[in-house]
Structures are given as C-alpha cells and as structure tokens.
C-alpha cells in the first residue's frame, strides 16, 4: 500500500486583473489593459508606459513603468518586448503588485483565477495522509478555505470542521489569503486521533488537566501525589495541616 500520497493543485490564470483608479474624463474607476506598451526615446533616455483603457468611457491612460532611464539600464530583450507589445511583458506589468503600489492604484483579482487539481482518488476516511502542493501561476490573493472548498468539493462549514478537528493541517489560518506556493496535509480520522492521544500522554502534568474529562487515564509513573494535588487545589488547608503537625512534635530532653 502506498502511504506516500501526494497531489498538486495549481491556481491558473484565467484573466488579467482590473486596475482600480480614477478616470480623468468620467466617474469610472475600473481600467483594463489595452495590450500595449508605449516607449518614448529622448536621446539615450527612455520613458516606458503601460497603456490602460477606461471600462466606462474607453479613455486611454498611461501608467509610468520607467521614467527618464538610460537605455543601457534596460536589458535588450526586455526593451524589445516593450517595443513589440509582447503579451508576456504586458501580463507581467498588469499583474505587478509593486507597480500598482508605486502608482497608487489597486488591483481587483475577481474572476482572474481557477483551480486545477491533479490528485489521486482520495476518500476523506482514508487513514493515510495526503500531502497537497499548491502552486500559484499568478499572485492573486486567494482565501485558503475557498481553495479547500474547490479542491475537495466540500462546503465552507465542512472545511472549517475538518480544520478544527486537525484533519486538515495548514501553515496558516483557513480565512487567510495566500498568493504564494504552500503545502497542506489531509489526515484520516484514525491517524489524527492517535496523534492527539500520543501527544496528550507526553505533555506535562499541568497541560493534562482535562484528560479525566475525556476518559483518558494519566500515563504510568506520571500520576500526581495526593498531597501535591491537595496542596494545589486547597493551599490554605495544606498550610494548616503542616502547622498542626509541627505543634504535635515532642522535643526530646
């Protein structure tokens, strides 16, 4: 039986993000990439702009990419890509988070991605763990629990229950937004229960105060002395008992 189970989930690009910024000619706030890059040369100095179109009035606006940079500072291949409106160069500029921050606009990633899953047939009651590698083709911020819903075909409540039960192990909270590659693990119910039981037996006494409530006996040799237990639960009575014993001691002559 193969217990080394792995799967790949890929967040694929389905569209370019929308640029959210004010339009000078209308109340519109949403702009789409026109697919063009403008390069203007002034001697050895270059200006490069990404061209956008307003979704409301279709006005063309420019986003500065490079301003008054020497031609020698740009790689020849990149300069050519700018000049021929290379789709890959346009895609890179439109999705650039740093360019958006530099020019003070926001990117709307709604409808820009889809999840492609490549995983073996997996039953949630399988005790063997499944390691899932999540790869991002674009830096879209995606809520992790949404990825789990799509990848496992479960509801939001079911996903949260599995995370709370320890069946799904994540590097961060399920309501967090991820935009970079990460790994998650899906456990079977039996393996999680066994791991919790083993961890509770290895925990210090102070961390195992609730074992009796769930019907688990303390580990052999780790049981607390009755006197220590009484002292912890009722310190005043313990002190009185010690004083009484001291008073009853007979001093030899």
Coordinates of N, CA and C in Angstrom, one line a residue, residues 223-235 237-239 241-242 245:
X223 N 1.5 10.0 37.6 CA 0.3 10.3 38.4 C 0.8 11.3 39.5
X224 N 0.0 12.3 39.7 CA 0.4 13.3 40.8 C 0.1 12.7 42.2
X225 N 1.0 13.0 43.1 CA 0.8 12.6 44.5 C -0.5 13.2 45.1
X226 N -1.1 12.5 46.0 CA -2.4 13.1 46.6 C -2.1 14.3 47.3
X227 N -1.0 14.4 48.1 CA -0.7 15.6 48.9 C -0.4 16.8 48.0
X228 N 0.3 16.6 46.9 CA 0.6 17.7 46.0 C -0.7 18.1 45.3
X229 N -1.6 17.2 45.0 CA -2.9 17.6 44.4 C -3.7 18.4 45.4
X230 N -3.7 18.0 46.7 CA -4.5 18.7 47.7 C -3.9 20.1 47.9
X231 N -2.5 20.2 47.8 CA -1.9 21.5 48.1 C -2.2 22.4 46.9
X232 N -2.3 21.9 45.7 CA -2.6 22.8 44.6 C -4.1 23.3 44.6
X233 N -5.0 22.3 45.0 CA -6.4 22.7 45.0 C -6.8 23.4 46.2
X234 N -6.2 23.2 47.4 CA -6.6 23.9 48.6 C -5.4 24.3 49.4
X235 N -4.7 25.3 49.1 CA -3.4 25.7 49.7 C -3.6 26.0 51.2
X237 N -5.8 24.8 53.5 CA -5.9 23.6 54.3 C -4.6 22.9 54.4
X238 N -3.7 23.0 53.4 CA -2.4 22.3 53.4 C -1.5 23.0 54.4
X239 N -1.5 24.3 54.5 CA -0.7 25.0 55.4 C -1.1 24.8 56.9
X241 N -2.6 22.1 58.0 CA -2.2 20.7 58.3 C -0.7 20.7 58.7
X242 N 0.1 21.4 58.0 CA 1.5 21.4 58.3 C 1.8 22.0 59.7
X245 N 0.8 19.5 62.5 CA 1.9 18.5 62.7 C 3.1 19.0 63.4

